[in-house]
Structures are given as C-alpha cells and as structure tokens.
Short mmCIF file of C-alpha atoms in Angstrom, two decimals:
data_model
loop_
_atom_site.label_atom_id
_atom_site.label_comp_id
_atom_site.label_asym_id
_atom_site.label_seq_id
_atom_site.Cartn_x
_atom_site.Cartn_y
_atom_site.Cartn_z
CA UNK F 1 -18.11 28.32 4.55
CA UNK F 2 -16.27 27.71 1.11
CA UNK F 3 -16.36 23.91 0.11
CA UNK F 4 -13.54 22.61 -2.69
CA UNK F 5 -14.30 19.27 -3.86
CA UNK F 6 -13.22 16.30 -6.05
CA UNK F 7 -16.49 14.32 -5.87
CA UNK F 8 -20.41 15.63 -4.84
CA UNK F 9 -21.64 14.71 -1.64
CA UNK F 10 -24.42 16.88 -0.43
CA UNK F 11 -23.78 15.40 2.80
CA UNK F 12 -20.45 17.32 3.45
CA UNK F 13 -22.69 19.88 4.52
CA UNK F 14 -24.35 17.97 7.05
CA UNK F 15 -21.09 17.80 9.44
CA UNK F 16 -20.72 20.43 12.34
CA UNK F 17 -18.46 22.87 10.47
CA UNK F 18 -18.94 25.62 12.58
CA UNK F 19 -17.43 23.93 15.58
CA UNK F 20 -13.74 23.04 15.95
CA UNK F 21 -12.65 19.50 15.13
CA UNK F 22 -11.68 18.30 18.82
CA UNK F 23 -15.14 19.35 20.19
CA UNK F 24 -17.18 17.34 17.32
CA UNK F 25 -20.12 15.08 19.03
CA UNK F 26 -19.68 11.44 19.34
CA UNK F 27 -22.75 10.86 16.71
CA UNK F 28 -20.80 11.92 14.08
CA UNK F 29 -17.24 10.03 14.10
CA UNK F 30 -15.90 6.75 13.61
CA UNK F 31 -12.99 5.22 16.09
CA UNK F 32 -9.86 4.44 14.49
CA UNK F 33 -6.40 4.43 15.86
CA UNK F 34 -4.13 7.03 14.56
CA UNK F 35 -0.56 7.49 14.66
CA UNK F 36 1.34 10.93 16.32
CA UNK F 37 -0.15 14.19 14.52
CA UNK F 38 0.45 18.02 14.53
CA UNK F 39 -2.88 18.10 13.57
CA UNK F 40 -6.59 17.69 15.00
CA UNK F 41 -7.63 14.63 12.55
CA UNK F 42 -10.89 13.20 13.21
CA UNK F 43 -12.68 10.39 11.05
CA UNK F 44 -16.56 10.32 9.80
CA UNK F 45 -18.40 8.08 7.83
CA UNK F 46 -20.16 9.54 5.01
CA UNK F 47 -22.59 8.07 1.96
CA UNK F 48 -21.14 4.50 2.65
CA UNK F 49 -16.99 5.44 3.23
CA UNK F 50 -15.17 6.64 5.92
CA UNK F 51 -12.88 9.78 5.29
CA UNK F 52 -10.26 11.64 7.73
CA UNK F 53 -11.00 15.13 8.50
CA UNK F 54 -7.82 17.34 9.67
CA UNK F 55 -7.60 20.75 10.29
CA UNK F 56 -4.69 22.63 9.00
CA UNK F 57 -4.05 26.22 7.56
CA UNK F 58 -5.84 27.31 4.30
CA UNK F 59 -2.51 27.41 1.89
CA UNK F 60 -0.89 23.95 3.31
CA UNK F 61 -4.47 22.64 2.49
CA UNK F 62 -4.48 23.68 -0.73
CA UNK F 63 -0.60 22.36 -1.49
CA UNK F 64 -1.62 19.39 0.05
CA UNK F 65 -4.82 18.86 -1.94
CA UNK F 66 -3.69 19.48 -5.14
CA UNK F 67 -0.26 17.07 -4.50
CA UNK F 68 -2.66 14.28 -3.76
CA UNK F 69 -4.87 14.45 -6.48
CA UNK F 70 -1.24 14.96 -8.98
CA UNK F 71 -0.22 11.48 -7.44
CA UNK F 72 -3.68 10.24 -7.98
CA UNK F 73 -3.59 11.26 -11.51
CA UNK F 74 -0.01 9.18 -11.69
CA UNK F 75 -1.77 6.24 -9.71
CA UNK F 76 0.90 6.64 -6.59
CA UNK F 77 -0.31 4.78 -3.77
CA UNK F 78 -1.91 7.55 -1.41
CA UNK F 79 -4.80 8.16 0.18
CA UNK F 80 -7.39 9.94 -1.97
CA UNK F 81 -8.32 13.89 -1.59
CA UNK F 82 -11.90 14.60 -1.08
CA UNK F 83 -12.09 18.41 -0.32
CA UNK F 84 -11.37 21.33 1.13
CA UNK F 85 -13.64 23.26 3.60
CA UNK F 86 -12.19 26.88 4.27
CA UNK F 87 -14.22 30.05 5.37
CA UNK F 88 -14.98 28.34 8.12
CA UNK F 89 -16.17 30.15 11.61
CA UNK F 90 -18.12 29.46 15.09
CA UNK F 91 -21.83 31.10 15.44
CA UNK F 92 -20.15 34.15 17.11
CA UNK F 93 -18.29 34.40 14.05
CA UNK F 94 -14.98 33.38 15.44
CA UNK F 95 -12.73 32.15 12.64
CA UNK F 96 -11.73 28.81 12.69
CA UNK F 97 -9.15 26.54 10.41
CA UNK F 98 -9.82 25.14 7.38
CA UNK F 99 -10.13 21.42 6.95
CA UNK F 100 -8.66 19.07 4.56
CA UNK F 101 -10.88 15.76 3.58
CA UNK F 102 -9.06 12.63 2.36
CA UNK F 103 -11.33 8.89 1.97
CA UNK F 104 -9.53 6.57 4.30
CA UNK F 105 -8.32 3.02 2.73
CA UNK F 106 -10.41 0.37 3.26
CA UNK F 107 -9.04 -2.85 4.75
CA UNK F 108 -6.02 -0.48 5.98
CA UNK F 109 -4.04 -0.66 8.71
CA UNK F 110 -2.17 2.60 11.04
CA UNK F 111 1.03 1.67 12.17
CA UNK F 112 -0.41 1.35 16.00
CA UNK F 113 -2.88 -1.16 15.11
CA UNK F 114 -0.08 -3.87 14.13
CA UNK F 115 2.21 -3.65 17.27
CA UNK F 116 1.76 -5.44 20.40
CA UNK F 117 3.76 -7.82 22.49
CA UNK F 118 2.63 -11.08 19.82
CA UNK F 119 4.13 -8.87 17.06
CA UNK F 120 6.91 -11.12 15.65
CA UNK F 121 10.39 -9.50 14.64
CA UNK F 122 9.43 -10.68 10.88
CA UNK F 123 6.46 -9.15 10.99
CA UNK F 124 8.71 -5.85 11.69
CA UNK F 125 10.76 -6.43 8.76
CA UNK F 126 7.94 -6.55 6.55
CA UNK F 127 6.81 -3.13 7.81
CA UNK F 128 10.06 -1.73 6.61
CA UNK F 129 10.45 -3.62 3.83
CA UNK F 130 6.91 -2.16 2.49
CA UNK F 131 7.81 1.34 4.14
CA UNK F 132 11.13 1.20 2.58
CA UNK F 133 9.55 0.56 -0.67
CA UNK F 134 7.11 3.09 -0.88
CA UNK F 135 10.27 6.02 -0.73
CA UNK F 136 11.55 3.68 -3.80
CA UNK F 137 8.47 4.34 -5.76
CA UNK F 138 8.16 7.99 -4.70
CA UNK F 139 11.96 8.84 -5.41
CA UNK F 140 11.66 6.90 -8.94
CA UNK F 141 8.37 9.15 -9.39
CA UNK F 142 10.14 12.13 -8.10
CA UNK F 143 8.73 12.98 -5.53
CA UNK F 144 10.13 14.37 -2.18
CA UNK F 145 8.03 13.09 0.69
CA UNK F 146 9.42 15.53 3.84
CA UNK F 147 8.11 13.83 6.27
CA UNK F 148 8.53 10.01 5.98
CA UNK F 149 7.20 8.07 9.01
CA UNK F 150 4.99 5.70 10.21
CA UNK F 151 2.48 7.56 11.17
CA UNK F 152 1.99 9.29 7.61
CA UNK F 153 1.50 5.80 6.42
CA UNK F 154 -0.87 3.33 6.12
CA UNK F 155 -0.40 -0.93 5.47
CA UNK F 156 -2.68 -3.18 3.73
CA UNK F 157 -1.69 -7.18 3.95
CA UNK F 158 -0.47 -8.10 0.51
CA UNK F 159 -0.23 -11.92 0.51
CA UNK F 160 2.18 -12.38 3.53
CA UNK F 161 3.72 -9.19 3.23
CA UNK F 162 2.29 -5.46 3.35
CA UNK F 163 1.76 -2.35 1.02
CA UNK F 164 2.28 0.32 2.28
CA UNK F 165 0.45 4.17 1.34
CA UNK F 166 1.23 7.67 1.98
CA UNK F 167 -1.22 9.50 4.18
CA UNK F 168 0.07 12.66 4.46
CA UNK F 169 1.98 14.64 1.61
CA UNK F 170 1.72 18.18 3.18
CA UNK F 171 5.72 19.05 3.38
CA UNK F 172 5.93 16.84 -0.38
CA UNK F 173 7.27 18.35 -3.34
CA UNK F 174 6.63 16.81 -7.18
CA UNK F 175 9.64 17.05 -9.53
CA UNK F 176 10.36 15.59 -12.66
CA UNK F 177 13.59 13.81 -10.69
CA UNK F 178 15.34 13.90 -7.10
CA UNK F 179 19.08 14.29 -6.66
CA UNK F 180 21.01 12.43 -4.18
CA UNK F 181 21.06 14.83 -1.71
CA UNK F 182 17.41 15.18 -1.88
CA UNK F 183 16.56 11.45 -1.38
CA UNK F 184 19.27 11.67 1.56
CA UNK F 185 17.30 14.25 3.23
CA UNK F 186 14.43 12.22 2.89
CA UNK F 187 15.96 8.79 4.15
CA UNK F 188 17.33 11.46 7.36
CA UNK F 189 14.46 12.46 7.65
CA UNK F 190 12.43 9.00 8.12
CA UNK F 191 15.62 7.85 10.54
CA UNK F 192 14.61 10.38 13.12
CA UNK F 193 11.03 10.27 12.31
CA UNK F 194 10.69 6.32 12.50
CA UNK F 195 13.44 6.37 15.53
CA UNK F 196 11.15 8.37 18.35
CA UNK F 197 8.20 6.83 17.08
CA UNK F 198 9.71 3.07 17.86
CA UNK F 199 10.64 5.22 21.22
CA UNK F 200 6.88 6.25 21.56
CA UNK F 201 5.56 2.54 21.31
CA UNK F 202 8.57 1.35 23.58
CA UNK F 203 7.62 3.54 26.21
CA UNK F 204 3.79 2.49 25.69
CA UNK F 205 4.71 -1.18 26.22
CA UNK F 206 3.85 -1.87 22.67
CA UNK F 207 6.96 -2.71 20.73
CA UNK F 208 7.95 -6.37 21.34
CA UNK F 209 11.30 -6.48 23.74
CA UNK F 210 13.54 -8.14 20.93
CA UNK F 211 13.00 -5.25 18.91
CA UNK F 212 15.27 -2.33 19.61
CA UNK F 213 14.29 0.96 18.24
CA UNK F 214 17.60 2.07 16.86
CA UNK F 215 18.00 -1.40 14.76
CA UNK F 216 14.57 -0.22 13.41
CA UNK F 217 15.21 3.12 12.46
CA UNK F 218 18.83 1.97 10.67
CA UNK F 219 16.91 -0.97 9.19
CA UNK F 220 14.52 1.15 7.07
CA UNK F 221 17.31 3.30 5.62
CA UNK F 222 19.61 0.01 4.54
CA UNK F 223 16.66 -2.17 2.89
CA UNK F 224 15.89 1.25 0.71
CA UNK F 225 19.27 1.30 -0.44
CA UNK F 226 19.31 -2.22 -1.24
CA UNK F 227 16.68 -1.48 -3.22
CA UNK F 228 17.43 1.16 -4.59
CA UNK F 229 20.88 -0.05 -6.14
CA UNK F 230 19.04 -3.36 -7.69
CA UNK F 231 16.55 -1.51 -9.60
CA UNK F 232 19.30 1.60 -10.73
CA UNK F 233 22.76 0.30 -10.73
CA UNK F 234 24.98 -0.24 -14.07
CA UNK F 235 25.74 -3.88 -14.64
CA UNK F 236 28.94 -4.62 -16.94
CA UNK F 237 28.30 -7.88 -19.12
CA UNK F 238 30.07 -10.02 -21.61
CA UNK F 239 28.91 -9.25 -25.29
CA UNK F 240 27.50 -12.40 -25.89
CA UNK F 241 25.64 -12.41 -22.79
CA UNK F 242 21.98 -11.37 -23.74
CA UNK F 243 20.74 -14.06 -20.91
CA UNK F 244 22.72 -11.54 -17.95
CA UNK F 245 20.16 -8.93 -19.37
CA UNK F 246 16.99 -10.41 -20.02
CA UNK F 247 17.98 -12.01 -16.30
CA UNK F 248 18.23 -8.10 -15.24
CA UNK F 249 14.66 -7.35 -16.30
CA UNK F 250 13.13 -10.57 -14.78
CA UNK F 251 14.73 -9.95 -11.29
CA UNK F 252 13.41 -6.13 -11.30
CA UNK F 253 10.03 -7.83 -12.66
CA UNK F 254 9.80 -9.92 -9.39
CA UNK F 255 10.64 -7.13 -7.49
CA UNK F 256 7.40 -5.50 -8.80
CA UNK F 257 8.73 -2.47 -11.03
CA UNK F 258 8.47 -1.76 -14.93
CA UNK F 259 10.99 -1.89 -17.45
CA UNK F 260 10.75 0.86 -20.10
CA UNK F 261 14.16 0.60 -21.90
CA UNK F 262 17.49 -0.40 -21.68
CA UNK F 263 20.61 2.31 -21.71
CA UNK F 264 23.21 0.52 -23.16
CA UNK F 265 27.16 1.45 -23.51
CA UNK F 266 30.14 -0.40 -25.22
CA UNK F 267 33.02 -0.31 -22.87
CA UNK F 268 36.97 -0.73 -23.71
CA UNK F 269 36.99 -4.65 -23.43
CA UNK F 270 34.11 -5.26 -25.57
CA UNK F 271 31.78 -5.72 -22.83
CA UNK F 272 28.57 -4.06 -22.74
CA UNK F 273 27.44 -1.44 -19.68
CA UNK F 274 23.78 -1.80 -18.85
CA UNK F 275 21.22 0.44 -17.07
CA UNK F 276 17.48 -0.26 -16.97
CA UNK F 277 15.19 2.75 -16.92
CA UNK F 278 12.65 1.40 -14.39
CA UNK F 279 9.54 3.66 -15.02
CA UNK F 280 7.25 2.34 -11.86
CA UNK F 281 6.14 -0.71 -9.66
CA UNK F 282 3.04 -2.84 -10.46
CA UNK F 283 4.18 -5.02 -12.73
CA UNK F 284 1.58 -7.87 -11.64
CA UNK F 285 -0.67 -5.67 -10.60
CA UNK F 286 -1.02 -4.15 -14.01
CA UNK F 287 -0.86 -7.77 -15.67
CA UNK F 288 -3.72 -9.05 -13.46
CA UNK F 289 -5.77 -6.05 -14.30
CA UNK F 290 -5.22 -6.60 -18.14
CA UNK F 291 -6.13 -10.15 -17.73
CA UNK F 292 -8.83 -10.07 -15.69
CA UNK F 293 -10.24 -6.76 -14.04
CA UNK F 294 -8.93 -7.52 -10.56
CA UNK F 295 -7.33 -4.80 -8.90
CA UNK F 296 -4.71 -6.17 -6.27
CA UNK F 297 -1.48 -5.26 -4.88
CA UNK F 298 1.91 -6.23 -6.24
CA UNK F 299 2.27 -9.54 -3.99
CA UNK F 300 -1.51 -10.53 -4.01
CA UNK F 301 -1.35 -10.28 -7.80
CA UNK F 302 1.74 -12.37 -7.95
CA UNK F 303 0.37 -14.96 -6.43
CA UNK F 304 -3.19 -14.77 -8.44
CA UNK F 305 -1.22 -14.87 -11.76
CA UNK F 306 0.82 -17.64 -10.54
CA UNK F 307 -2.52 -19.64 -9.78
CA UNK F 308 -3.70 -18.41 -13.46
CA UNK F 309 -1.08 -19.77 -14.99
CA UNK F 310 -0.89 -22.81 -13.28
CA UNK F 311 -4.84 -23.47 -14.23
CA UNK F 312 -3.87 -22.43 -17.87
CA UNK F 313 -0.97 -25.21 -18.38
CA UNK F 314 -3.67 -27.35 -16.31
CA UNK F 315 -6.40 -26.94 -18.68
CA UNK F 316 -4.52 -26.88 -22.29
CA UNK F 317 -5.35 -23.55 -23.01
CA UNK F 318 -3.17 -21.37 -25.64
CA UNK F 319 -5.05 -18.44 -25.18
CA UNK F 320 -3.78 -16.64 -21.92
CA UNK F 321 -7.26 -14.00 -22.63
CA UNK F 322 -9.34 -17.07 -22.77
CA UNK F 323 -7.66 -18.55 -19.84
CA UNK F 324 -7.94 -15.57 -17.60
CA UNK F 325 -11.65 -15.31 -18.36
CA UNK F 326 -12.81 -18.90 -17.56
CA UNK F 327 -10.07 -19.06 -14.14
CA UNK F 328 -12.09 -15.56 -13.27
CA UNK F 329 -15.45 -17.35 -13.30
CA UNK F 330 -14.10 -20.99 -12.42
CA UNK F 331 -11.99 -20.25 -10.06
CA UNK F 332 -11.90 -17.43 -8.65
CA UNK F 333 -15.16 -15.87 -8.14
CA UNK F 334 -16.76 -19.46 -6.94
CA UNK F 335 -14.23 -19.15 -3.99
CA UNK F 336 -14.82 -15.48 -2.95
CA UNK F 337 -19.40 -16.95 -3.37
CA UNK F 338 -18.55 -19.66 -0.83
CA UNK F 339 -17.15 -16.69 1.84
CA UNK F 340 -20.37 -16.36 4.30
CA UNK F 341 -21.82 -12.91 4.10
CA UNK F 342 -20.77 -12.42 7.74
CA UNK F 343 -17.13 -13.12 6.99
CA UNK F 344 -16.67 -10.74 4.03
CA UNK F 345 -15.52 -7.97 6.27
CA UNK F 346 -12.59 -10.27 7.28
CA UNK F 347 -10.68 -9.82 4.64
CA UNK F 348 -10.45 -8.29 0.92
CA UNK F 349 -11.40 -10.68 -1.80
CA UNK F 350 -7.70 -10.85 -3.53
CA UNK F 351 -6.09 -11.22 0.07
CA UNK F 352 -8.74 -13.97 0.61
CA UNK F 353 -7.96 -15.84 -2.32
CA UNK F 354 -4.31 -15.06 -2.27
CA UNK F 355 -4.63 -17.27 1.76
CA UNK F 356 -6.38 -19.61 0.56
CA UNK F 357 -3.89 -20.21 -1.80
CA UNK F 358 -1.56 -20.43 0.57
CA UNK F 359 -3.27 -22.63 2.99
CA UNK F 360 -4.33 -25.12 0.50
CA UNK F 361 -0.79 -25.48 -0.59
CA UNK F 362 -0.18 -26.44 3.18
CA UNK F 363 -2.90 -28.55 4.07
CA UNK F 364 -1.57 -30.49 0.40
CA UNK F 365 1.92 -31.02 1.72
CA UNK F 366 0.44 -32.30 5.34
CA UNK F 367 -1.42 -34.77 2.86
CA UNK F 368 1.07 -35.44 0.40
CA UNK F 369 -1.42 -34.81 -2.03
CA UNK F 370 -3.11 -32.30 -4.05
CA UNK F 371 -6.95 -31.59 -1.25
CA UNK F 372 -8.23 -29.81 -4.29
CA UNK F 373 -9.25 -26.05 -3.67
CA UNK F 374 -13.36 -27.05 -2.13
CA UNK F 375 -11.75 -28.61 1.01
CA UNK F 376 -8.81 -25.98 0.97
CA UNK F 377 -12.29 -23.42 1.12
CA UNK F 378 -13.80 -24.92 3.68
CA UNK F 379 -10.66 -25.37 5.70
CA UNK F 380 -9.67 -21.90 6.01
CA UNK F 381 -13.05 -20.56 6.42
CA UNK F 382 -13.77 -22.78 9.46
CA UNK F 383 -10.16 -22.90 11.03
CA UNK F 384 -8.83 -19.59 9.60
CA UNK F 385 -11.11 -16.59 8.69
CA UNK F 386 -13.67 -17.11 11.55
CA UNK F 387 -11.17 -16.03 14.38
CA UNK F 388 -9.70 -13.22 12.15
CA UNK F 389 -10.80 -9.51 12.52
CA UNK F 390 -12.64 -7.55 10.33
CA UNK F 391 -10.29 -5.45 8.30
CA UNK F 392 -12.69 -3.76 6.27
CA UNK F 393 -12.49 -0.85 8.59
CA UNK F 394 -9.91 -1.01 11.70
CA UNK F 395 -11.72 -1.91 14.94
CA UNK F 396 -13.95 -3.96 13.58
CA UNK F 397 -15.69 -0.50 12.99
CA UNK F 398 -19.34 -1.34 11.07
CA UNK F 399 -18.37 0.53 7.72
CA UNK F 400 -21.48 -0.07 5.03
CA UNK F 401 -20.68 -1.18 1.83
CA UNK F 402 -20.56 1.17 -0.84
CA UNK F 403 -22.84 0.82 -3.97
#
C-alpha cells in the first residue's frame, strides 16, 4: 500500500485497505446520501472530519488529485483532496483499485437530500441559479468541468439562497481560458446530465409534480447565459456618461464577482465601448474577511456587511476597521454565545446570524417597530432553530468538532 497525501493523519492507516470499498464494515462509515456514481464512494469519519472515499483507477486518481488541489490553490469552491491510496491488494494478494480521499463540506447538502414532495418550485430555482453559477465561476477561471451535474455537486444555504461546490473534477481540464465551443460542450453536457437525473428523482417520487424535468434541465442552461452575458458583454455609452460605468461595476459587484479593469474603446459617434474584465466572484466574501476574519459565502456576507454598515452609520463611526472590530465583538459574536450548545449543529454561525437577520427584520415589520436584535435571538431560537435539522453533517450524522 502506497499512501499520497496533502495533510498527516496516522489514522489513514487504520481503515480496511485491503478489502474492497463496497464490503467495508459498518464500524467504520458514516451515512450520507449520495447522488448517482460510476464509482464505489463510501464516507468515514476520521480525527474529527468526515471525508469521501472512492475507488477509481490509479492515473484518473492522480489527474483528479492534483486538479483539486490546483483549484484549491486558486480558492475555487471544491471539495478538498486528502490523498491517494494506490498499491492496494486483498490478503491473497489480489489487486485491488486505488482510492481517492477528498474531506466532505461541512454543513453541505447532496442534491437528494433537498428534494421531496414539500420542495417548493423556488426552492428549485435557487438550485440552478447556484448550479448555474458555479459553471460561471469555473468558465471565468478556465476551467472545463466534463461532467456538470447534480450529483458532482454539493449546496450549502447562503442566506436564502445556496452555494453551490464541485465534488468531482475527474473528466476537468485547467486552461488559462475556454472558447465558446468548449463552454457549449459543457452547458450540453449538464442538459443531459441534470435532465435524467430530474428523471431519476421523478421516477423515485421525489421531485415535486409542478416541476417538470425538461423545464429543469433547459432552466440551468438559460440562467448561465444570463449570467454569463451581464458579467462579459460590451456596453456602448455616451462620453459623458461615467455614472453608466461605475453603474456597470456596482451591478457585477452585487452579483458577487471582481472587477479588475476596464477595456475601453472609442467608437465612430464619440461614444465609448466598455468591457469589464471580471477576474472572480467573492466580492463580499473577500470584504467581510478583510474586515473582520469571517469566512462566509457571497450572500451570507452580503447580508453581514449590510448589518456592519448599518451599525457603523448607527454608531458615528468614521473608521470602517474600527467599526468592523467592535460590530465583531458587539454584535456578532454575543448572538452566535446566546445559540445553546445543543443547537450549534443546526446551523453555521454566518447562516445563523445571516436568519436572524432576517427574522428580526420580520418580527419588526409585524411590530411596526424596531424588537431590537435580544428578542429577535430569542425568537428564532425558540420558534425557528429548535425544529431545524442539524446541518453540520447531513442526517443529523454526530460529526465531532474539530480542534
């Protein structure tokens, strides 16, 4: 046995490697739905952290391995690669296939978990609309995904919508851009993919019976290309008209994604021809972390600047550093304290703030008032977060916390 890894854990070597994945003992796995595979892919807890475990031929693991950690090095949202376990073989010395190990995402959710009968048609659309922005951010990055589905993807909420990560990158390619043809392939390819999968769930009596599976499949490709043409299209604008761009740049803000620099043309009426070179999404995210450490995704941070900013103007401050620091320890962390230790698994600290956010904006407009955020607190954590289930591992799987 021949162990490649990205991190030391003795305890790799503790697993059965010597017997095939699909006849691993019970003691040793963790149950967590999974969408359609080629592959044998079991899941294990480990040193505090569950990881996924598939078996797969020694070269593809390798590709695979090294993709993932080159879109960990760019910080694209995947799942992270552990190791490699090759050489493997049974006591009678039967060869068996190598393994590839990737940590699964906390407070994640597989495609499977979300759909039932209750799942609303805008619930749906939020799928797609994080699914659909996820082959933005890898066809901006250049990188060809092969095999865009569901079930190579995982969701994590993001303040009343979802993110959306790639889970498995072995038929990806990295290049330093994609032509058209190559992102149409890929937007084919997710059509079919996405299309028998909605099939799949329809025939399990899992897809709600508004939703047809052809409208889903379609509905992916045409919110990409929406997409898509905001953030790259050229935009024609009077000379005088610096407000059109600086409007430009805020909209693609909102939508997440970085400005690096503006192309900019003259054409034969005086009139300027614009084209931003968006470099990559997080825009909030990367804002919040400046100002204050948290690491959230694009919608949660939205919402925790917007509260930042709002307790800045509140509290006369100038100094958006100095502001950021006291909301961190006025505001903020008080509210994720007063979360019972029982309830912690419920939810993510950002998404739990980014809620309660939400519901204490509610419960003011019931009032007509402003509750104040202590009774917004209590509030959700009786009425809300106590029937909620613990996303800290699908399942409601006991997952120890790391550290």
């Amino acid at each position: 046995m021949r162990i490649t890894s990205a991190l030391v854990d003795p305890a790799l070597l503790d697993l059965p490697w010597s017997t095939p994945l699909e006849e691993w003992p019970a003691q040793h796995l963790v149950a967590l739905p999974q969408g359609i595979s080629r592959h044998v892919v079991r899941f294990v807890r480990l040193g505090g952290y569950v990881y996924a475990v598939k078996e797969t031929g020694e070269r593809v693991a390798e590709r695979e391995y090294d993709l993932l950690r080159a879109l960990e090095r760019i910080d694209f949202p995947s799942v992270e690669a552990v190791a490699i376990v090759a050489d493997r073989q049974r006591d009678d010395g039967e060869p068996l296939d190598p393994v590839l190990i990737t940590r699964h995402l906390q407070f994640s959710l597989p495609y499977r978990a979300l759909f039932s009968h209750t799942l609303r048609p805008e619930t749906m659309g939020r799928l797609l609309d994080a699914l659909a922005a996820l082959l933005v951010r890898m066809h901006l990055t250049g990188f060809f995904w092969g095999d865009c589905s569901l079930s190579n993807t995982l969701f994590r909420r993001d303040a009343g919508a979802f993110a959306a990560y790639l889970v498995d990158a072995e038929t990806g390619a990295l290049h330093h851009s994609l032509s058209n043809g190559q992102r149409g392939e890929d937007l084919e390819i997710a059509r079919v993919n996405i299309f028998g999968e909605a099939l799949d769930l329809q025939a399990a009596g899992l897809l709600h019976e508004s939703i047809d599976p052809e409208v889903v499949c379609e509905e992916v490709v045409q919110r990409y290309e929406r997409l898509w043409h905001e953030i790259t299209y050229e935009q024609q604008v009077e000379r005088d008209a610096r407000h059109d761009i600086e409007g430009r740049i805020r909209r693609l803000n909102e939508l997440g994604f970085d400005v690096a620099e503006v192309a900019m043309s003259t054409i034969d009426d005086g009139r300027y021809l614009i084209r931003p070179k968006v470099v990559d999404a997080g825009y909030h995210t990367r804002r919040l972390l400046r100002l204050t450490g948290l690491d959230a995704e694009e919608n949660q941070a939205r919402r925790l600047l917007n509260d930042l900013d709002a307790y800045r103007a509140e509290s006369y401050l100038t100094d958006e550093q100095q502001a950021a620091h006291r909301w961190l320890t006025e505001v903020f962390e008080p509210v994720v304290r007063a979360v019972p230790a029982h309830l912690r698994r419920k939810l993510e600290p950002q998404e739990l703030f980014a809620q309660i956010i939400e519901h204490k904006w509610l419960l003011s407009e019931r009032a007509g008032r402003d509750v104040g955020m202590a009774p917004a607190v209590q509030s959700f954590l009786s009425d809300v977060l106590v029937h909620r289930p613990d996303e800290q591992a699908v399942l409601g799987v006991e997952v120890p916390t790391a550290g």
